[in-house]
Coordinates of C-alpha atoms in Angstrom, one line a residue:
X670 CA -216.3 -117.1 -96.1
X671 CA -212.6 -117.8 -96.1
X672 CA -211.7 -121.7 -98.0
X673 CA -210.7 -124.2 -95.4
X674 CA -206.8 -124.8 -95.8
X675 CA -207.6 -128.1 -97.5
X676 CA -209.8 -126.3 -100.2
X677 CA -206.0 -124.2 -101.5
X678 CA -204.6 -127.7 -102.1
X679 CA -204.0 -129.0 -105.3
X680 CA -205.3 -131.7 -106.1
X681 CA -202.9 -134.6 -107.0
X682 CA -203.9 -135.2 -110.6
X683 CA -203.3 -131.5 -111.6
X684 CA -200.2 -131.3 -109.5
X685 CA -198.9 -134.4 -111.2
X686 CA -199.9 -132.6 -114.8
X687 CA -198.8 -129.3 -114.1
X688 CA -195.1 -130.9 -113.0
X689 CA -194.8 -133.0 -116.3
X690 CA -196.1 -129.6 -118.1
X691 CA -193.1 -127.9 -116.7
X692 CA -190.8 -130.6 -117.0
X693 CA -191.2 -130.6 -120.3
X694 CA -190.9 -127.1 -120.8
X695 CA -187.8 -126.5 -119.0
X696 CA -186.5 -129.9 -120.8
X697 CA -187.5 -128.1 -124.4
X698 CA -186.0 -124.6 -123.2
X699 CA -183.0 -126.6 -122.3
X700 CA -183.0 -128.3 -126.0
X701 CA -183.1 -125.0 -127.6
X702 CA -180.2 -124.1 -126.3
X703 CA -178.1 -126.9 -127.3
X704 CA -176.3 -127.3 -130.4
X705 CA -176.9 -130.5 -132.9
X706 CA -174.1 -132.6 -132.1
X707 CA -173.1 -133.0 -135.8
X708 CA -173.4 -129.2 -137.9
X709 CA -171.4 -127.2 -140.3
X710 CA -172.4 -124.0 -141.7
X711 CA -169.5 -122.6 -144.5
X712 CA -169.1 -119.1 -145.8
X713 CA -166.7 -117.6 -148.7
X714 CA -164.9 -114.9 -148.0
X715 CA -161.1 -113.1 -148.3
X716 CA -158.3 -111.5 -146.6
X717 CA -155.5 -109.3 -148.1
X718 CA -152.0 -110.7 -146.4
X719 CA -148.6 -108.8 -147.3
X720 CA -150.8 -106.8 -150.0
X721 CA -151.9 -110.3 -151.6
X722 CA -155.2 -111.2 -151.6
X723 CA -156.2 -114.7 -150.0
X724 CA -159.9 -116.3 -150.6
X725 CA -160.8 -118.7 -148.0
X726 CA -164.0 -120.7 -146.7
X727 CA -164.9 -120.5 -143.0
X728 CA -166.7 -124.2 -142.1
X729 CA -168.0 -123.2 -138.7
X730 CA -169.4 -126.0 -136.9
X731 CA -170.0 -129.0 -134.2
X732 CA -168.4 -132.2 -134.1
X733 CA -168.9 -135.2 -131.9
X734 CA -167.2 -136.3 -128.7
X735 CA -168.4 -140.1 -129.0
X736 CA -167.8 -142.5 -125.8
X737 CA -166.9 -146.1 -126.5
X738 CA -170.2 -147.3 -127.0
X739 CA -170.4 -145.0 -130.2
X740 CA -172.8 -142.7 -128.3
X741 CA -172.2 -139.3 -128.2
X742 CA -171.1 -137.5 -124.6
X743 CA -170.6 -134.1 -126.5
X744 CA -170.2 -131.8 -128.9
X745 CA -167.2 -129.6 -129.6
X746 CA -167.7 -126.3 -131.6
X747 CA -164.9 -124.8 -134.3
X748 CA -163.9 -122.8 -136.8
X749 CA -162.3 -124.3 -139.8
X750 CA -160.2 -121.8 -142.3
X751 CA -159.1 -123.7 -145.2
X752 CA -157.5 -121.3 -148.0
X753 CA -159.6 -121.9 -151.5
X754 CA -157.2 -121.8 -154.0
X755 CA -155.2 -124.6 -153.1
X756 CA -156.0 -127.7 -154.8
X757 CA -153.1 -130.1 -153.6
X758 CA -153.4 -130.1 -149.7
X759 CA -150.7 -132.7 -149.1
X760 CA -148.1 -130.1 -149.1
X761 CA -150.6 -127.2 -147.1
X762 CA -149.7 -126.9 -143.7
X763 CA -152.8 -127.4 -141.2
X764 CA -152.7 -125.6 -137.4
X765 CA -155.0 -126.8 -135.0
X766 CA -155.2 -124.4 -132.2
X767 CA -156.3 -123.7 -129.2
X768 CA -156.5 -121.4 -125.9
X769 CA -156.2 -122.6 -122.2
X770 CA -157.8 -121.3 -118.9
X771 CA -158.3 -124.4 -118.6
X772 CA -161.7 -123.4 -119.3
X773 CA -161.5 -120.6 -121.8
X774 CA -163.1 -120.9 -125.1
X775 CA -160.4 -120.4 -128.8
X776 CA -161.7 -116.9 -128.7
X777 CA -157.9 -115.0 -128.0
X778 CA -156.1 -116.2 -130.6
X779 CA -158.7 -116.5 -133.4
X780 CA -159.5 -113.1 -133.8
X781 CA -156.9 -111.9 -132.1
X782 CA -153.6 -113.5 -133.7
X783 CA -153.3 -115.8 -136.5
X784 CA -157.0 -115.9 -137.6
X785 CA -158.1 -114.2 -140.6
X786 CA -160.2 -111.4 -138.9
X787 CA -158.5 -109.3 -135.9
X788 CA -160.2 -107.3 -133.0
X789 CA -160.6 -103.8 -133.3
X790 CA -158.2 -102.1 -130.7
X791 CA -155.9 -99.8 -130.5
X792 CA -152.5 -100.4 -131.3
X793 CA -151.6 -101.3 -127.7
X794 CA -154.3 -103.8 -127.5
X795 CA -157.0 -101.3 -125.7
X796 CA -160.5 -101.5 -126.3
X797 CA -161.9 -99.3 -128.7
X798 CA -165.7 -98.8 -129.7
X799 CA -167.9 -99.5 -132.0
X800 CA -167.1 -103.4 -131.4
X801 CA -166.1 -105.7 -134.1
X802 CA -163.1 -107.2 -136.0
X803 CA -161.0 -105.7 -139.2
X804 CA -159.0 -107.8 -141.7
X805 CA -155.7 -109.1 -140.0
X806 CA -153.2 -108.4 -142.6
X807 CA -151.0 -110.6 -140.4
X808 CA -152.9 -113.5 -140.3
X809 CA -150.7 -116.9 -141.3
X810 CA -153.7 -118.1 -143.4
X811 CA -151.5 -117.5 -146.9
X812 CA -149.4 -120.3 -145.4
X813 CA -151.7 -122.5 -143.5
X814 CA -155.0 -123.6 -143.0
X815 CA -156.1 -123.3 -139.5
X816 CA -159.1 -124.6 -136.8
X817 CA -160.2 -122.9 -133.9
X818 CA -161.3 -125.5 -131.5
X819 CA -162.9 -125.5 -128.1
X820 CA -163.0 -127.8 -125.7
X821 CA -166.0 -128.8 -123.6
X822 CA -168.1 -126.3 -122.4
X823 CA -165.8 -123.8 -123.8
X824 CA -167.5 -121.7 -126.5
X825 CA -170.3 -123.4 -127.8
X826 CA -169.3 -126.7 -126.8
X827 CA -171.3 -128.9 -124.6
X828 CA -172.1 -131.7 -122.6
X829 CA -174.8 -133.6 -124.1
X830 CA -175.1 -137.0 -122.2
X831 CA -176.3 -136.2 -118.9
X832 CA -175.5 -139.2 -117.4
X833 CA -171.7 -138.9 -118.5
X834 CA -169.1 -137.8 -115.8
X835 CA -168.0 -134.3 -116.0
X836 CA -164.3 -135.8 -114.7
X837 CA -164.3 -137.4 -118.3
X838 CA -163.0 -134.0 -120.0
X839 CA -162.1 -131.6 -117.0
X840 CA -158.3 -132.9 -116.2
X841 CA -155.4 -132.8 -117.4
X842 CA -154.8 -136.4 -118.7
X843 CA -158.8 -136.2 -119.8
X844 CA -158.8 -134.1 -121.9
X845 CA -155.7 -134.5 -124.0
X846 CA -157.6 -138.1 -124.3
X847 CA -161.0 -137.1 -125.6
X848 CA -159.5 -134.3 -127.7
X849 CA -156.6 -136.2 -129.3
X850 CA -159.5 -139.0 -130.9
X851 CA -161.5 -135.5 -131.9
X852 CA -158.6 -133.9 -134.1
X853 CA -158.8 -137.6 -135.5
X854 CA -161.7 -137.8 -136.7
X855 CA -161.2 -133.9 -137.9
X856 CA -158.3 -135.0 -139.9
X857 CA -160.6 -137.7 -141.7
X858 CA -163.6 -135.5 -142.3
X859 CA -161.2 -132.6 -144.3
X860 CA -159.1 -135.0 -145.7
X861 CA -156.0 -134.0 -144.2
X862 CA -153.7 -137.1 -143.7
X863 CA -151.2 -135.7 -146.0
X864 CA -150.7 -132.3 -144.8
X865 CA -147.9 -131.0 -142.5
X866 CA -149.6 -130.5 -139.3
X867 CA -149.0 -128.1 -136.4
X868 CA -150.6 -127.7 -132.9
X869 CA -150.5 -124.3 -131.3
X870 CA -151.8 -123.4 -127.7
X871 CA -151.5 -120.2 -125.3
X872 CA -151.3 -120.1 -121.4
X873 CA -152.5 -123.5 -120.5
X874 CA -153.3 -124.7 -124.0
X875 CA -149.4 -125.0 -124.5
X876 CA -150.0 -127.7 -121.5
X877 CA -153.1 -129.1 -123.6
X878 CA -150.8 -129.3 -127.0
X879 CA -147.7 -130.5 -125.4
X880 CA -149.8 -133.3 -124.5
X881 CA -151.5 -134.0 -127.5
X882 CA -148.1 -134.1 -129.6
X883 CA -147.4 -137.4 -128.1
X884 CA -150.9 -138.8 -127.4
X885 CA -152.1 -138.2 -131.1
X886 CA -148.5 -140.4 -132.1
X887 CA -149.1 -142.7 -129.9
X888 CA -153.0 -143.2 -129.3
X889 CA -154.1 -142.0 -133.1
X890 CA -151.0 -141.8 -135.3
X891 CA -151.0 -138.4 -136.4
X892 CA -147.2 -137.1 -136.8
X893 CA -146.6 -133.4 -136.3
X894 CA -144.3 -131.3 -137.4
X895 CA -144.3 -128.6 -135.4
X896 CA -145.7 -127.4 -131.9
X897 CA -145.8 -124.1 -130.8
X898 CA -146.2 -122.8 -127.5
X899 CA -147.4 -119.4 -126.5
X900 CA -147.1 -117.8 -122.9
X901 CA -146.5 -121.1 -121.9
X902 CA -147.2 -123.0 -118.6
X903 CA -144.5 -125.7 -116.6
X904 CA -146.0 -128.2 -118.0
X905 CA -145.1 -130.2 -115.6
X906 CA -141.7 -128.8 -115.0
X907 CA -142.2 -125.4 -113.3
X908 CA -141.3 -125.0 -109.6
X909 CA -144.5 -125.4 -107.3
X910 CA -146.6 -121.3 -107.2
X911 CA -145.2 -120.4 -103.6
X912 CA -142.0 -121.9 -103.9
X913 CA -139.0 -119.4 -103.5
X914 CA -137.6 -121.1 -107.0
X915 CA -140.9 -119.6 -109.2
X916 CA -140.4 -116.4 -107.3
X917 CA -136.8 -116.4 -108.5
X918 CA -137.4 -117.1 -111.8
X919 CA -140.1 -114.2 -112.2
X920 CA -137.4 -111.3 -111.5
X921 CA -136.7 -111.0 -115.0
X922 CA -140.2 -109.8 -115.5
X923 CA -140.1 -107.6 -112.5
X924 CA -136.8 -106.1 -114.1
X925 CA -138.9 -105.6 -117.9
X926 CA -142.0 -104.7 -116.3
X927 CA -140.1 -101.8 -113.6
X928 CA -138.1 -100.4 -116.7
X929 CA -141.2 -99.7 -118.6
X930 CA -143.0 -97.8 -115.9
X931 CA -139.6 -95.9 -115.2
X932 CA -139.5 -97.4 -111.8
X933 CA -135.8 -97.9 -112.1
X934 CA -132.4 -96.3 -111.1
X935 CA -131.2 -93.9 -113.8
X936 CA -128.0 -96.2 -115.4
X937 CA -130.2 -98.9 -115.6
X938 CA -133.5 -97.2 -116.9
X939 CA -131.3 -95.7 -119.7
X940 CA -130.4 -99.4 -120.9
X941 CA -131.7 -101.4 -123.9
X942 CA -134.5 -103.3 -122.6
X943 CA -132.7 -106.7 -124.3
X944 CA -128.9 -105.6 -122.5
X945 CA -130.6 -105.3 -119.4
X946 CA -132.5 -108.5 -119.4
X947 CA -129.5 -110.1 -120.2
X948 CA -127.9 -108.9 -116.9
X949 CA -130.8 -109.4 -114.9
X950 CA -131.4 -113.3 -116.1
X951 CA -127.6 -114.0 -115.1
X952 CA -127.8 -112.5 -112.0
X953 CA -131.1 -114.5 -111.2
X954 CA -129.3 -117.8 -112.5
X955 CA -125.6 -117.0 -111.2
X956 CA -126.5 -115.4 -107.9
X957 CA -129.8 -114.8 -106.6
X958 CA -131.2 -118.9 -106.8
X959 CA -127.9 -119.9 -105.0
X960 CA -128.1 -117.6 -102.2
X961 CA -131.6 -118.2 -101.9
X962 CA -130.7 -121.7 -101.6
X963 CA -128.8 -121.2 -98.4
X964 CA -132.2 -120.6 -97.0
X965 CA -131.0 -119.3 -93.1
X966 CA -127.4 -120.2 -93.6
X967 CA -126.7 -117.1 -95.6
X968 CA -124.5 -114.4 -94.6
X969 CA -125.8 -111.0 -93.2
X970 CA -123.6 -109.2 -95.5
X971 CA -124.9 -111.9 -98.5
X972 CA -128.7 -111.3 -97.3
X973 CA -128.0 -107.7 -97.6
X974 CA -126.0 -107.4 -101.2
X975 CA -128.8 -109.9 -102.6
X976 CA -131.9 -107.8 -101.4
X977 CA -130.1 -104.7 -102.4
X978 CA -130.0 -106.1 -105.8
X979 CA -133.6 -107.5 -106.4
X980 CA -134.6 -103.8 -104.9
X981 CA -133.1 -102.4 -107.7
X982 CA -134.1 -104.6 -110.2
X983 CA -137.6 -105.0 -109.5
X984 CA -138.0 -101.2 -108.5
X985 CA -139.5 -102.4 -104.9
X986 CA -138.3 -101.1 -101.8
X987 CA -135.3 -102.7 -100.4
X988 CA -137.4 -103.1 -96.9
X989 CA -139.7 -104.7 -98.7
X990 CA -137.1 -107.3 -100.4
X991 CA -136.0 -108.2 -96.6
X992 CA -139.5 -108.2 -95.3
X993 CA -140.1 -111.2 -97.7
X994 CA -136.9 -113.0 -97.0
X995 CA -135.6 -112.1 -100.5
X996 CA -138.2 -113.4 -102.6
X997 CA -142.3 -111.9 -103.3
X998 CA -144.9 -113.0 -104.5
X999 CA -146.0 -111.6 -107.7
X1000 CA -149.7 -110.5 -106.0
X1001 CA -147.8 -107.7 -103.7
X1002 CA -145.5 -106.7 -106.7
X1003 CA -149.0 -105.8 -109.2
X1004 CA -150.2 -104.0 -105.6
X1005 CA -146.9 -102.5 -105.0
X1006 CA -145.2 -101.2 -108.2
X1007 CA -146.6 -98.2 -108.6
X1008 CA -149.0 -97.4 -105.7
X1009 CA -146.8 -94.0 -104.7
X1010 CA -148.8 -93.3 -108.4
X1011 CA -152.4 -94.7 -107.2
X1012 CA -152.2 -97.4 -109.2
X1013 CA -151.9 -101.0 -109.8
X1014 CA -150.4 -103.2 -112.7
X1015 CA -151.7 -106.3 -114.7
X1016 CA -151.2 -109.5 -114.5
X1017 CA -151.5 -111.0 -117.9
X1018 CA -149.7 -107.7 -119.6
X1019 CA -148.4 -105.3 -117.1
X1020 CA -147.9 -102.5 -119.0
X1021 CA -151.7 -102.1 -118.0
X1022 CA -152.4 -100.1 -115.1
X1023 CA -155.8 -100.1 -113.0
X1024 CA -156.9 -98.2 -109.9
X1025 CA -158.4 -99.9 -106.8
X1026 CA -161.0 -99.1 -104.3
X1027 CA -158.1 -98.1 -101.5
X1028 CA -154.0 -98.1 -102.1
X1029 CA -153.8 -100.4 -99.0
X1030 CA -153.7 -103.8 -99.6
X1031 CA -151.0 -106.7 -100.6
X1032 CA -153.1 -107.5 -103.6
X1033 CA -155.1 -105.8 -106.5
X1034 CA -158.9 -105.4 -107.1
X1035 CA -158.2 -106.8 -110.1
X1036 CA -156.6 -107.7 -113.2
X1037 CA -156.8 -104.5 -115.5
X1038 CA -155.3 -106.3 -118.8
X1039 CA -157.7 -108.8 -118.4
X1040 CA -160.8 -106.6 -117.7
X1041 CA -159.5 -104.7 -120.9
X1042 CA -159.3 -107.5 -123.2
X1043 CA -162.5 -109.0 -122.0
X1044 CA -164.4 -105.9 -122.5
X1045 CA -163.6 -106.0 -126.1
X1046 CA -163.4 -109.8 -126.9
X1047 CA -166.1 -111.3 -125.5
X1048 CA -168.8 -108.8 -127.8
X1049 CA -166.6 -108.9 -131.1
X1050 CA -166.4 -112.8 -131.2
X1051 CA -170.4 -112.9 -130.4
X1052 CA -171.0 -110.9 -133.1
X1053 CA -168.4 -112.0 -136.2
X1054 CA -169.5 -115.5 -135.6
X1055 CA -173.4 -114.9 -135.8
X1056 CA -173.5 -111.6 -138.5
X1057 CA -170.5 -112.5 -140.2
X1058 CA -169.6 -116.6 -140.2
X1059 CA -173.7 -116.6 -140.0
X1060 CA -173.5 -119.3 -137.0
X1061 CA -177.5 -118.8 -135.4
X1062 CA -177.9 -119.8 -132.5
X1063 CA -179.1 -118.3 -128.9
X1064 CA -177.3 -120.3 -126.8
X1065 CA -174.5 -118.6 -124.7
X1066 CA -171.0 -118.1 -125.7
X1067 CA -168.4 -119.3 -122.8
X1068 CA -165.8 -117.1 -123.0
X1069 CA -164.9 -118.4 -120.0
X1070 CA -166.5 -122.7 -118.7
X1071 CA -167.5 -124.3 -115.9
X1072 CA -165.0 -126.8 -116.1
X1073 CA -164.0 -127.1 -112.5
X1074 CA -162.7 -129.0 -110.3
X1075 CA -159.7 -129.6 -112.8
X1076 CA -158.0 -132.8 -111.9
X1077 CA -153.8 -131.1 -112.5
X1078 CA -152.7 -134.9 -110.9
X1079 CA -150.3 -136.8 -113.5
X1080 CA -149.0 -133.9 -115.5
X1081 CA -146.2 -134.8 -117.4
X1082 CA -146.4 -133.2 -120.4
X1083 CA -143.3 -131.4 -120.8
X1084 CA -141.9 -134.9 -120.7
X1085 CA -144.6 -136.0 -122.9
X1086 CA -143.4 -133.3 -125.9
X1087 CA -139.9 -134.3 -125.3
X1088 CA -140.7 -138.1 -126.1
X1089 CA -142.7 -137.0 -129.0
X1090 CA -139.3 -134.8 -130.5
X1091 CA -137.5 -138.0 -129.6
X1092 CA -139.5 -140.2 -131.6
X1093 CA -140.7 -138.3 -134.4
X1094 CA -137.4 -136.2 -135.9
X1095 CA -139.4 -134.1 -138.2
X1096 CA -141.3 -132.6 -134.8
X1097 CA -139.9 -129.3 -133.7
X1098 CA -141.4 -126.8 -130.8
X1099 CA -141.4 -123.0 -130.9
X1100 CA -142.0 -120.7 -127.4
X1101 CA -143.4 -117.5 -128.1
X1102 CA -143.1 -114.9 -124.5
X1103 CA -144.0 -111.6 -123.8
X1104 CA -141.3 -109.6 -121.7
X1105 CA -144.6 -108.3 -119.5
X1106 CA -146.6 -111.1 -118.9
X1107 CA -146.5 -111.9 -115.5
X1108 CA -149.0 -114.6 -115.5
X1109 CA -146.5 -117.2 -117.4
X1110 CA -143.3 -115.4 -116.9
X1111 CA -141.0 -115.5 -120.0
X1112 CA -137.8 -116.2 -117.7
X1113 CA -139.7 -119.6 -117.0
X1114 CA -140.8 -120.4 -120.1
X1115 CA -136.7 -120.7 -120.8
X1116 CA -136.3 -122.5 -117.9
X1117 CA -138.7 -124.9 -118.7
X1118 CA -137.7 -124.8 -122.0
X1119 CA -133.8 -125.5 -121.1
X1120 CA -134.8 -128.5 -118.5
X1121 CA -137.0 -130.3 -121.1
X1122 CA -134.1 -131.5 -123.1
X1123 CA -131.1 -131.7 -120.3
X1124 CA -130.1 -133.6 -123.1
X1125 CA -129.4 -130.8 -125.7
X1126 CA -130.0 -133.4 -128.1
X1127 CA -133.2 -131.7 -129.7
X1128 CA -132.2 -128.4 -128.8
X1129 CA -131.8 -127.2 -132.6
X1130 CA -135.2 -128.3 -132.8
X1131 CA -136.0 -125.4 -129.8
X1132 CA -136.7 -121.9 -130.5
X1133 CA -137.5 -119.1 -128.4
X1134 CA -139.3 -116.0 -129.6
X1135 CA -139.8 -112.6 -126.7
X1136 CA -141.7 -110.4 -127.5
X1137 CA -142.3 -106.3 -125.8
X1138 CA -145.8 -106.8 -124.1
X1139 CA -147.9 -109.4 -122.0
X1140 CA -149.3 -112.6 -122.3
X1141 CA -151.2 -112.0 -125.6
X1142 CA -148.1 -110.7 -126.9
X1143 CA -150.2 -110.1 -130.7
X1144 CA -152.6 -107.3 -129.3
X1145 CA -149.7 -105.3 -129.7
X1146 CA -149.7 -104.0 -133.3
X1147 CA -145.9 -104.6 -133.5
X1148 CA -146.0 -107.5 -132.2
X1149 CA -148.2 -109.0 -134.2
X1150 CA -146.4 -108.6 -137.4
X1151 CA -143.5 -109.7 -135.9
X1152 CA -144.8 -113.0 -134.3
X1153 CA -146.4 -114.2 -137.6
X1154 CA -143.7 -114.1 -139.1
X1155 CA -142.3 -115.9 -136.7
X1156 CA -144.7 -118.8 -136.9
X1157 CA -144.2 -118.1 -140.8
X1158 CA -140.2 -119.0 -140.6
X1159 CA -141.1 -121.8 -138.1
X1160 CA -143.4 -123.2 -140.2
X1161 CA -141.3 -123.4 -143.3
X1162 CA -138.5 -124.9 -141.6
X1163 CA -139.9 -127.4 -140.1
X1164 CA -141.2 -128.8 -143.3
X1165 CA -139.8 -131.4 -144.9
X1166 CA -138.3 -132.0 -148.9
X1167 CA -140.2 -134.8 -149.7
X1168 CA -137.2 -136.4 -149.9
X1169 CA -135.1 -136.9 -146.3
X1170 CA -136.7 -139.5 -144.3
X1171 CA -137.4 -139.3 -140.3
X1172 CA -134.2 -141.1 -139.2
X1173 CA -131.2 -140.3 -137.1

């Protein structure tokens, strides 16, 4: 005899059981996968630097993000290196650093640039098996002690309030605000007061850290002395995406990235790579932006001697140039480039070449420097901090967070980092750019450089470092070396005699 339909119902009492039973399973699954708010776990360890051997400690850990009831809303996770024999740190340098996305975790440049521990690639930046990292003889740990810190739900940082809004950290203005009272209370815990400090930030960090120079003067006190920005974004200042002025601006970059695929005429192939960016950049500032702003007033003859140009600059089809009014956008150049050869170009680093499902197309499949570097990132960081900084845990590293929608209204940091140089004397900003990266195009990195400080009145405080790849200039071996030292120079120069005071 088949049950009546009423005998297959649960009955209320066991249905109200089994859903507390799985509400509190999924609620302990969901525990286990959270971090304590508060944790530190430190290991001893060393790294040989110029053929000197540095010991260190690695704290890695959580930290609070409290709200202003004293409750905590999240934790942050980082990775403290703190050099260990050093006993006076009022004179050691400390650089707080961090990546950008905005939701991408301080993965890049900790084992992939300054940290102690670098990525095992080749010496172009490819990925290379078996995963893992190597000593970075590079690393600027003999002169500075350095945190890796990522923002919420970056990494292994959370949200643990659930009832707190996720448009307190995911903005621009929100989170230079919850992160600048963080690095506060870092400062305290690790006694750093004293020390010189420094922030660093690549892509969209440089937005984060140009921010955070003048809210941690202003909201928390803490006076930098230097700030250094890698691949950097407008801040604030660059020309809207589709506007024809960003497309101007990027021709630079098509000029470096065409003369390293051989893409270009033979005269200017032959060139230095430095002598014919030089040409290039004063064309773009001394002819191409003012005919472009005639807009349909230019000449025939004017249209035609300007596309001619850019053709053979960029190594795209004159046609093409005039098809696009004189300017295109950087999507149909990765496409375009090379597609006679079957292939297409990075955007982050395009000396990287992928190959798409069909040559067709105004746009790529996708980015092949990006696929490349996540392929051997996102295992090596998984694995150095559980096997080797011995951080257990199963919940999931976030290379890349949900931390969207991004609220990009109010953005004013360039200005922001300019009001910081102008009150604090001592505070100086470095830009580090690779020649390939056409993500954050060097050629606007100087512009936004040059129209921070109209002024010129901090401008011997401004430095600007290129560099002969992409937008993670240090994957390439070379460059590496070269843009330590950089920071190295930077960071002694910017420090202070103990004597002059912060005056005009």
């Amino acid at each position: 005899m088949n049950p009546s339909s009423s005998d297959q119902k649960i009955p209320g009492t066991l249905l109200l059981l089994f859903l507390i039973s799985f509400t509190i399973t999924v609620s302990s699954e969901a525990q286990q996968r959270q971090l304590p708010a508060d944790t530190t776990v430190t290991t001893e360890s060393s790294v040989t630097i110029n053929g000197r051997s540095i010991p260190y400690t690695a704290t890695t850990g959580t930290q609070p993000v409290w709200n202003d009831d004293g409750n905590v809303d999240a934790s942050l996770f980082y990775v403290y290196y703190e050099r260990s024999d050093v006993d006076d740190k009022s004179t050691r340098p400390l650089v707080i650093s961090f990546n950008g996305g905005p939701g991408s975790a301080s993965v890049w440049m900790h084992i992939g640039y300054t940290g102690p521990r670098f990525l095992r690639i080749d010496d172009e930046g490819y990925p290379v098996q078996p995963y893992g990292v190597i000593e970075n003889d590079h690393s600027i740990l003999d002169v500075a002690d350095i945190v890796y810190i990522d923002p919420v739900n970056t990494g292994f940082s959370r949200i643990l309030n659930e009832d707190v809004e996720r448009s307190n950290f995911f903005g621009v203005n929100e989170d230079i605000a919850y992160l600048s009272d963080w690095i506060n209370t870092f400062i305290s815990r690790t006694g750093r007061w004293a020390s010189p400090k420094y922030l660093i930030g690549e892509s969209y960090g440089t937005t984060r850290v140009a921010g955070l120079a003048r809210s941690l003067q202003n909201r928390n006190w803490v006076f930098l002395n230097g700030v250094i920005l890698v691949s950097p974004t407008g801040m604030g200042l660059e020309p809207p995406a589709m506007t024809p002025r960003s497309e101007i601006l990027k021709l630079p970059y098509y000029a470096a990235t065409a003369w390293y695929h051989d893409a270009l005429r033979s005269d200017l192939q032959q060139m230095e790579l430095q002598d014919l960016l030089s040409e290039v950049e004063e064309f773009t500032i001394e002819s191409y932006l003012p005919a472009i702003a005639l807009g349909s007033t230019i000449s025939e003859s004017r249209r035609d001697e300007i596309a001619t140009q850019v053709s053979e600059y960029s190594g795209i089809d004159k046609q093409h140039v005039l098809n696009y009014n004189l300017t295109f956008p950087t999507s149909f150049y990765w496409k375009e480039l090379m597609r006679d050869q079957g292939m297409t170009i990075g955007r982050l680093d395009s000396r990287y070449r992928g190959i798409d499902r069909m040559d067709a197309g105004d746009s790529y499949d996708h980015d092949p420097a990006l696929t490349a570097w996540n392929h051997a990132f996102t295992p090596a960081i998984n694995h150095y901090l559980r096997e080797d900084l011995g951080f257990e845990t199963d919940l999931k590293y976030n290379i890349f967070g949900p931390v969207h929608p991004w609220d990009r209204s109010g953005n004013s940091t360039a200005e922001d980092l300019r009001r910081a140089m102008g009150e604090n004397p001592f505070l100086h900003v470095m830009v580090q750019s690779g020649y390939y990266d056409g993500a954050t195009d060097y050629f606007s990195a100087k512009y936004v450089m040059w129209n921070m400080d109209r002024s010129g009145k901090v401008s011997d405080r401004l430095r600007f470092e290129g560099y002969e790849s992409g937008h993670m200039m240090y994957l390439r071996q070379e460059d590496l070396a070269t843009s330590n030292e950089h920071i190295r120079e930077f960071i002694r120069n910017s420090l202070t005699d103990g004597e002059t005071p912060a005056r005009y």
